[in-house]
Amino acid sequence: MSEVVASTPGHLPVMLAEVLEQLAPRDGATYLDGTFGGGGYAGAILDAAGCTLYAIDRDPDAIARGAALAARHAGRLQLVEGRFGDMLALLEARDVTRLDGVVLDLGVSSFQLDEMGRGFSFRGDGPLDMRMSKHGKSAADLVNTLDESELADVLYELGEERYSRRIARTIVAARREAPITTTARLAELVRGCVPRDPSGIDGATRSFQALRLAVNDELGEIGRGLAAAAALLAPGGRLVVVAFHSLEDRLVKRFMAGAAGRSAGTSRHDPAALTGRAAPAAFRLLTPKALRPGRAETEANPRARSARLRAIERLHPASLAPEHLAAPRDVA
């Protein structure tokens, strides 16, 4: 295989070689890139095999960026604006009911982080937005309207921020003086509430993560997307997921373990609890342990440092009832 580069300058798809190895694209197959972003995975998949690829992204900017890649692979790349959690309906509308592989690159894209006007980053000043789709409530809406306890819960549960109550109290006091509308103002307030991290991690990191997850319902989206992807996969089809923080990865790990018949516990509603026989697993784990990026990649692209890759492969066409593939509810 020839060397594959990102489809858009400046975009570095994380763990690209590992994604391709686990997905194993083949000629004549149909795949889905559920998080198109900069098109790095999409371009590599299309270069690796004579296949058809559907690419979903809720960000209209990402869809617009993909036009050149779609033209380069005329007829083989279909761009779809929407949420990957809605992939069943989005693909059914295009008469696609079976896939040979799905790849999901979770979280915020490099383009969204680097564009200060989108409000995802605290490295510069911009409007406090964080909406991937550019619709719905923004981070500023949450910061300025949630009551103190609700805001603290968001920061603690989605950002794992131990100083969540202190931060929420400070934000509520500050917004009484004036609405908090910029990333720089929010970051300043948060940094003033937390001690300096010896590792060098910016004190605003966890709070910004929490607000982004809340604004975009990212954990809910992941649960819906995993279930939908599993339902769409044909025998031999593979689901490959790259996650970047513990909450995402925990959802993926638990879902894949359950699909492969390795759930930690058995529900009292499961017939197997009465018969003592577990239902046959519909999937096998391709990655018993999460794969991590190599040193060379993390040195070249620091954003790859926290990446975890997990993958499963469908063994049987319909071995599990839909409820067995439901998104896990417990993310603790």
Short mmCIF file of C-alpha atoms in Angstrom, two decimals:
data_model
loop_
_atom_site.label_atom_id
_atom_site.label_comp_id
_atom_site.label_asym_id
_atom_site.label_seq_id
_atom_site.Cartn_x
_atom_site.Cartn_y
_atom_site.Cartn_z
CA MET A 1 0.00 0.00 0.00
CA SER A 2 1.27 3.45 -0.87
CA GLU A 3 1.69 6.04 1.83
CA VAL A 4 -1.60 7.71 2.74
CA VAL A 5 -1.80 11.31 3.85
CA ALA A 6 -4.61 13.36 5.31
CA SER A 7 -7.05 14.81 2.81
CA THR A 8 -6.82 18.29 4.28
CA PRO A 9 -3.55 20.08 5.12
CA GLY A 10 -2.90 20.36 8.83
CA HIS A 11 -5.15 17.46 9.78
CA LEU A 12 -3.44 14.42 11.28
CA PRO A 13 -5.73 11.39 11.58
CA VAL A 14 -4.84 9.61 14.81
CA MET A 15 -3.64 5.96 14.71
CA LEU A 16 -4.33 5.81 10.97
CA ALA A 17 -2.21 2.69 10.33
CA GLU A 18 -3.89 0.85 13.21
CA VAL A 19 -7.37 1.89 12.05
CA LEU A 20 -6.69 0.53 8.57
CA GLU A 21 -5.25 -2.70 9.94
CA GLN A 22 -8.32 -3.35 12.10
CA LEU A 23 -10.87 -2.23 9.51
CA ALA A 24 -9.13 -4.23 6.72
CA PRO A 25 -10.81 -2.46 3.76
CA ARG A 26 -11.46 -4.66 0.74
CA ASP A 27 -12.58 -4.13 -2.85
CA GLY A 28 -16.31 -4.05 -3.46
CA ALA A 29 -17.22 -3.55 0.20
CA THR A 30 -19.26 -0.73 1.76
CA TYR A 31 -17.98 1.24 4.75
CA LEU A 32 -19.02 4.12 6.96
CA ASP A 33 -16.85 6.83 8.46
CA GLY A 34 -19.23 8.16 11.09
CA THR A 35 -17.04 11.11 12.07
CA PHE A 36 -15.70 12.51 8.80
CA GLY A 37 -13.92 15.55 10.26
CA GLY A 38 -10.99 16.37 8.02
CA GLY A 39 -11.40 13.27 5.87
CA GLY A 40 -8.16 11.62 6.98
CA TYR A 41 -9.65 8.18 7.61
CA ALA A 42 -12.04 8.48 4.65
CA GLY A 43 -9.25 9.27 2.19
CA ALA A 44 -7.10 6.43 3.52
CA ILE A 45 -9.94 3.88 3.29
CA LEU A 46 -10.73 4.89 -0.28
CA ASP A 47 -7.05 4.67 -1.24
CA ALA A 48 -6.69 1.26 0.43
CA ALA A 49 -9.42 -0.53 -1.54
CA GLY A 50 -11.88 -0.12 -4.39
CA CYS A 51 -14.79 0.28 -1.98
CA THR A 52 -17.76 2.56 -1.40
CA LEU A 53 -17.68 4.85 1.63
CA TYR A 54 -20.43 6.83 3.32
CA ALA A 55 -19.17 9.64 5.55
CA ILE A 56 -21.29 11.34 8.21
CA ASP A 57 -20.59 14.55 10.09
CA ARG A 58 -22.90 16.88 11.98
CA ASP A 59 -20.62 19.85 11.30
CA PRO A 60 -21.59 21.57 8.01
CA ASP A 61 -18.04 22.89 7.71
CA ALA A 62 -16.72 19.32 7.61
CA ILE A 63 -19.16 18.37 4.86
CA ALA A 64 -18.09 21.41 2.84
CA ARG A 65 -14.42 20.49 3.29
CA GLY A 66 -15.15 17.01 1.97
CA ALA A 67 -16.30 18.18 -1.46
CA ALA A 68 -12.80 17.98 -2.96
CA LEU A 69 -12.26 14.45 -1.62
CA ALA A 70 -15.66 13.38 -2.97
CA ALA A 71 -14.78 14.77 -6.39
CA ARG A 72 -11.46 12.93 -6.34
CA HIS A 73 -13.27 9.65 -5.63
CA ALA A 74 -16.29 10.28 -7.82
CA GLY A 75 -19.13 7.90 -7.06
CA ARG A 76 -17.30 6.15 -4.23
CA LEU A 77 -17.63 8.73 -1.44
CA GLN A 78 -21.05 9.87 -0.30
CA LEU A 79 -21.10 12.75 2.23
CA VAL A 80 -24.00 12.87 4.66
CA GLU A 81 -24.69 15.75 7.05
CA GLY A 82 -26.10 14.50 10.34
CA ARG A 83 -25.31 12.74 13.61
CA PHE A 84 -23.63 9.35 13.54
CA GLY A 85 -26.08 8.24 16.24
CA ASP A 86 -28.75 8.56 13.52
CA MET A 87 -26.84 6.44 11.02
CA LEU A 88 -29.61 3.83 10.69
CA ALA A 89 -32.11 6.39 9.40
CA LEU A 90 -29.54 8.37 7.41
CA LEU A 91 -28.34 5.28 5.56
CA GLU A 92 -31.77 3.72 5.16
CA ALA A 93 -32.81 6.90 3.31
CA ARG A 94 -30.03 6.04 0.88
CA ASP A 95 -31.06 2.36 0.61
CA VAL A 96 -28.12 1.14 2.68
CA THR A 97 -29.01 -1.52 5.25
CA ARG A 98 -25.74 -3.42 5.60
CA LEU A 99 -22.13 -2.33 6.07
CA ASP A 100 -18.81 -4.15 5.96
CA GLY A 101 -17.18 -1.80 8.41
CA VAL A 102 -17.65 1.33 10.52
CA VAL A 103 -15.01 3.65 11.94
CA LEU A 104 -15.68 6.28 14.62
CA ASP A 105 -13.16 8.88 15.77
CA LEU A 106 -14.79 10.29 18.89
CA GLY A 107 -14.60 13.79 20.28
CA VAL A 108 -13.79 17.17 18.84
CA SER A 109 -11.86 17.51 15.57
CA SER A 110 -8.60 19.36 15.08
CA PHE A 111 -10.38 21.84 12.84
CA GLN A 112 -12.93 22.66 15.51
CA LEU A 113 -10.21 23.12 18.12
CA ASP A 114 -8.08 25.31 15.89
CA GLU A 115 -10.86 27.65 14.81
CA MET A 116 -11.22 30.09 17.69
CA GLY A 117 -14.59 31.26 16.42
CA ARG A 118 -16.10 27.84 17.21
CA GLY A 119 -15.39 28.28 20.92
CA PHE A 120 -14.01 24.81 21.65
CA SER A 121 -10.56 25.87 22.80
CA PHE A 122 -9.22 27.98 25.66
CA ARG A 123 -5.91 28.61 23.87
CA GLY A 124 -7.29 31.79 22.38
CA ASP A 125 -10.31 34.05 22.74
CA GLY A 126 -13.56 33.44 20.94
CA PRO A 127 -17.31 33.17 21.45
CA LEU A 128 -18.29 30.55 24.02
CA ASP A 129 -20.08 28.28 21.56
CA MET A 130 -18.88 24.62 21.25
CA ARG A 131 -21.79 23.48 19.05
CA MET A 132 -20.61 20.90 16.52
CA SER A 133 -23.73 21.28 14.39
CA LYS A 134 -24.02 25.06 14.90
CA HIS A 135 -27.57 24.52 16.17
CA GLY A 136 -29.13 24.31 19.61
CA LYS A 137 -27.94 25.59 22.97
CA SER A 138 -24.36 26.83 23.18
CA ALA A 139 -21.87 26.55 26.02
CA ALA A 140 -22.63 30.18 26.85
CA ASP A 141 -26.30 29.27 27.25
CA LEU A 142 -25.43 26.54 29.75
CA VAL A 143 -22.90 28.62 31.68
CA ASN A 144 -25.31 31.53 32.03
CA THR A 145 -28.58 29.69 32.71
CA LEU A 146 -27.92 26.48 34.67
CA ASP A 147 -28.32 26.85 38.39
CA GLU A 148 -25.27 26.34 40.55
CA SER A 149 -25.92 22.71 41.48
CA GLU A 150 -26.75 21.71 37.89
CA LEU A 151 -23.61 23.37 36.60
CA ALA A 152 -21.50 21.69 39.27
CA ASP A 153 -22.98 18.30 38.33
CA VAL A 154 -22.12 18.81 34.65
CA LEU A 155 -18.52 19.71 35.50
CA TYR A 156 -18.13 16.78 37.87
CA GLU A 157 -19.88 14.06 35.87
CA LEU A 158 -18.68 14.96 32.38
CA GLY A 159 -15.36 16.59 33.20
CA GLU A 160 -14.44 14.56 36.29
CA GLU A 161 -13.55 17.92 37.82
CA ARG A 162 -12.95 17.57 41.57
CA TYR A 163 -13.33 21.34 42.10
CA SER A 164 -16.67 21.45 40.29
CA ARG A 165 -18.65 23.08 43.10
CA ARG A 166 -16.04 25.79 43.63
CA ILE A 167 -15.99 26.52 39.91
CA ALA A 168 -19.77 26.58 39.64
CA ARG A 169 -20.02 28.97 42.58
CA THR A 170 -17.46 31.30 40.99
CA ILE A 171 -19.22 31.23 37.61
CA VAL A 172 -22.61 32.01 39.09
CA ALA A 173 -21.16 34.95 41.06
CA ALA A 174 -19.38 36.29 37.97
CA ARG A 175 -22.40 36.07 35.69
CA ARG A 176 -24.40 38.23 38.11
CA GLU A 177 -22.05 41.06 37.14
CA ALA A 178 -22.09 40.31 33.41
CA PRO A 179 -22.89 37.32 31.17
CA ILE A 180 -19.94 35.03 30.42
CA THR A 181 -19.73 34.98 26.63
CA THR A 182 -16.11 34.27 25.67
CA THR A 183 -13.72 31.34 26.04
CA ALA A 184 -11.03 33.55 27.55
CA ARG A 185 -13.33 34.84 30.29
CA LEU A 186 -14.53 31.36 31.24
CA ALA A 187 -10.99 29.95 31.23
CA GLU A 188 -9.80 32.80 33.46
CA LEU A 189 -12.57 32.12 35.98
CA VAL A 190 -11.91 28.38 36.07
CA ARG A 191 -8.14 28.71 36.37
CA GLY A 192 -8.64 30.94 39.38
CA CYS A 193 -10.50 28.12 41.16
CA VAL A 194 -8.14 25.19 40.71
CA PRO A 195 -4.54 24.62 41.83
CA ARG A 196 -1.84 24.42 39.20
CA ASP A 197 -1.47 20.87 37.86
CA PRO A 198 2.14 19.57 38.21
CA SER A 199 1.76 17.77 34.87
CA GLY A 200 1.22 21.06 33.08
CA ILE A 201 -2.39 20.36 32.09
CA ASP A 202 -4.32 23.62 31.83
CA GLY A 203 -6.73 24.08 34.72
CA ALA A 204 -9.58 24.83 32.32
CA THR A 205 -9.26 21.54 30.43
CA ARG A 206 -11.78 19.45 32.37
CA SER A 207 -14.41 22.20 32.52
CA PHE A 208 -14.22 22.84 28.78
CA GLN A 209 -14.47 19.11 28.13
CA ALA A 210 -17.55 18.83 30.32
CA LEU A 211 -19.35 21.71 28.64
CA ARG A 212 -18.53 20.40 25.16
CA LEU A 213 -19.88 16.94 26.03
CA ALA A 214 -23.03 18.48 27.48
CA VAL A 215 -23.66 20.89 24.60
CA ASN A 216 -23.37 18.11 22.00
CA ASP A 217 -24.79 15.20 24.06
CA GLU A 218 -21.67 13.30 23.05
CA LEU A 219 -22.01 10.36 25.44
CA GLY A 220 -25.61 9.80 24.36
CA GLU A 221 -24.48 10.03 20.75
CA ILE A 222 -21.78 7.43 21.34
CA GLY A 223 -24.24 4.99 22.88
CA ARG A 224 -26.70 5.38 20.00
CA GLY A 225 -23.92 5.18 17.42
CA LEU A 226 -22.39 1.99 18.82
CA ALA A 227 -25.76 0.22 18.88
CA ALA A 228 -26.61 1.37 15.35
CA ALA A 229 -23.22 0.40 13.94
CA ALA A 230 -23.44 -3.08 15.44
CA ALA A 231 -26.92 -3.55 13.98
CA LEU A 232 -25.72 -2.53 10.50
CA LEU A 233 -22.65 -4.73 10.30
CA ALA A 234 -22.78 -7.74 7.97
CA PRO A 235 -21.04 -11.01 8.94
CA GLY A 236 -17.32 -10.28 8.96
CA GLY A 237 -18.02 -6.57 9.32
CA ARG A 238 -15.87 -4.61 11.73
CA LEU A 239 -16.45 -1.69 14.09
CA VAL A 240 -13.32 0.34 14.89
CA VAL A 241 -13.49 3.14 17.47
CA VAL A 242 -10.85 5.63 18.56
CA ALA A 243 -11.60 7.39 21.87
CA PHE A 244 -9.66 10.13 23.63
CA HIS A 245 -10.78 10.24 27.24
CA SER A 246 -11.93 7.85 29.93
CA LEU A 247 -15.68 8.44 29.72
CA GLU A 248 -15.74 7.74 25.98
CA ASP A 249 -13.43 4.75 26.21
CA ARG A 250 -15.37 3.25 29.11
CA LEU A 251 -18.57 3.28 27.05
CA VAL A 252 -16.81 1.68 24.08
CA LYS A 253 -15.08 -0.95 26.21
CA ARG A 254 -18.27 -2.02 27.96
CA PHE A 255 -20.30 -2.08 24.77
CA MET A 256 -17.78 -4.20 22.89
CA ALA A 257 -17.30 -6.57 25.80
CA GLY A 258 -21.05 -7.08 26.00
CA ALA A 259 -21.38 -7.63 22.25
CA ALA A 260 -18.62 -10.24 22.47
CA GLY A 261 -20.32 -12.03 25.37
CA ARG A 262 -17.91 -10.81 28.02
CA SER A 263 -20.27 -8.70 30.14
CA ALA A 264 -19.21 -8.40 33.76
CA GLY A 265 -22.65 -9.33 35.10
CA THR A 266 -25.88 -10.94 33.93
CA SER A 267 -29.20 -9.16 34.03
CA ARG A 268 -32.00 -10.87 35.92
CA HIS A 269 -34.11 -10.20 32.81
CA ASP A 270 -31.72 -12.26 30.65
CA PRO A 271 -33.00 -15.82 29.96
CA ALA A 272 -29.43 -17.02 30.41
CA ALA A 273 -29.78 -16.19 34.12
CA LEU A 274 -32.46 -18.88 34.38
CA THR A 275 -31.01 -21.49 32.04
CA GLY A 276 -27.38 -20.98 32.96
CA ARG A 277 -26.58 -20.77 29.25
CA ALA A 278 -25.35 -17.50 27.78
CA ALA A 279 -26.65 -16.38 24.40
CA PRO A 280 -24.13 -16.96 21.63
CA ALA A 281 -21.94 -13.92 21.09
CA ALA A 282 -22.55 -12.08 17.84
CA PHE A 283 -19.08 -10.48 17.84
CA ARG A 284 -15.49 -11.24 18.67
CA LEU A 285 -13.05 -8.80 20.17
CA LEU A 286 -10.25 -7.91 17.78
CA THR A 287 -8.53 -5.91 20.52
CA PRO A 288 -8.75 -7.66 23.92
CA LYS A 289 -6.84 -4.63 25.20
CA ALA A 290 -7.04 -1.15 23.75
CA LEU A 291 -4.33 -0.28 21.24
CA ARG A 292 -2.27 2.83 21.93
CA PRO A 293 -0.36 5.12 19.54
CA GLY A 294 3.37 4.60 19.23
CA ARG A 295 6.01 6.99 20.49
CA ALA A 296 6.78 8.36 17.03
CA GLU A 297 3.14 9.36 16.52
CA THR A 298 2.72 10.99 19.91
CA GLU A 299 5.92 12.97 19.41
CA ALA A 300 4.74 14.15 15.99
CA ASN A 301 1.16 14.76 17.11
CA PRO A 302 0.71 15.41 20.86
CA ARG A 303 -3.08 15.23 20.45
CA ALA A 304 -2.69 11.47 19.88
CA ARG A 305 -1.30 10.82 23.36
CA SER A 306 -4.58 9.89 25.00
CA ALA A 307 -5.99 7.86 22.10
CA ARG A 308 -7.36 4.34 22.65
CA LEU A 309 -8.42 2.10 19.76
CA ARG A 310 -10.86 -0.81 20.17
CA ALA A 311 -12.45 -3.05 17.54
CA ILE A 312 -14.92 -5.91 17.17
CA GLU A 313 -16.00 -8.16 14.27
CA ARG A 314 -19.46 -9.61 13.65
CA LEU A 315 -19.53 -13.40 13.69
CA HIS A 316 -23.23 -14.16 13.17
CA PRO A 317 -25.87 -12.27 11.19
CA ALA A 318 -28.45 -11.91 13.98
CA SER A 319 -27.39 -13.80 17.07
CA LEU A 320 -28.44 -11.13 19.55
CA ALA A 321 -31.81 -9.50 20.03
CA PRO A 322 -31.72 -5.69 19.66
CA GLU A 323 -31.86 -5.16 23.42
CA HIS A 324 -28.53 -6.95 23.79
CA LEU A 325 -26.99 -4.25 21.63
CA ALA A 326 -28.53 -1.35 23.49
CA ALA A 327 -26.25 1.44 24.59
CA PRO A 328 -24.87 0.94 28.12
CA ARG A 329 -26.53 3.28 30.62
CA ASP A 330 -24.02 3.14 33.45
CA VAL A 331 -20.92 5.20 32.71
CA ALA A 332 -19.54 5.21 36.24
#
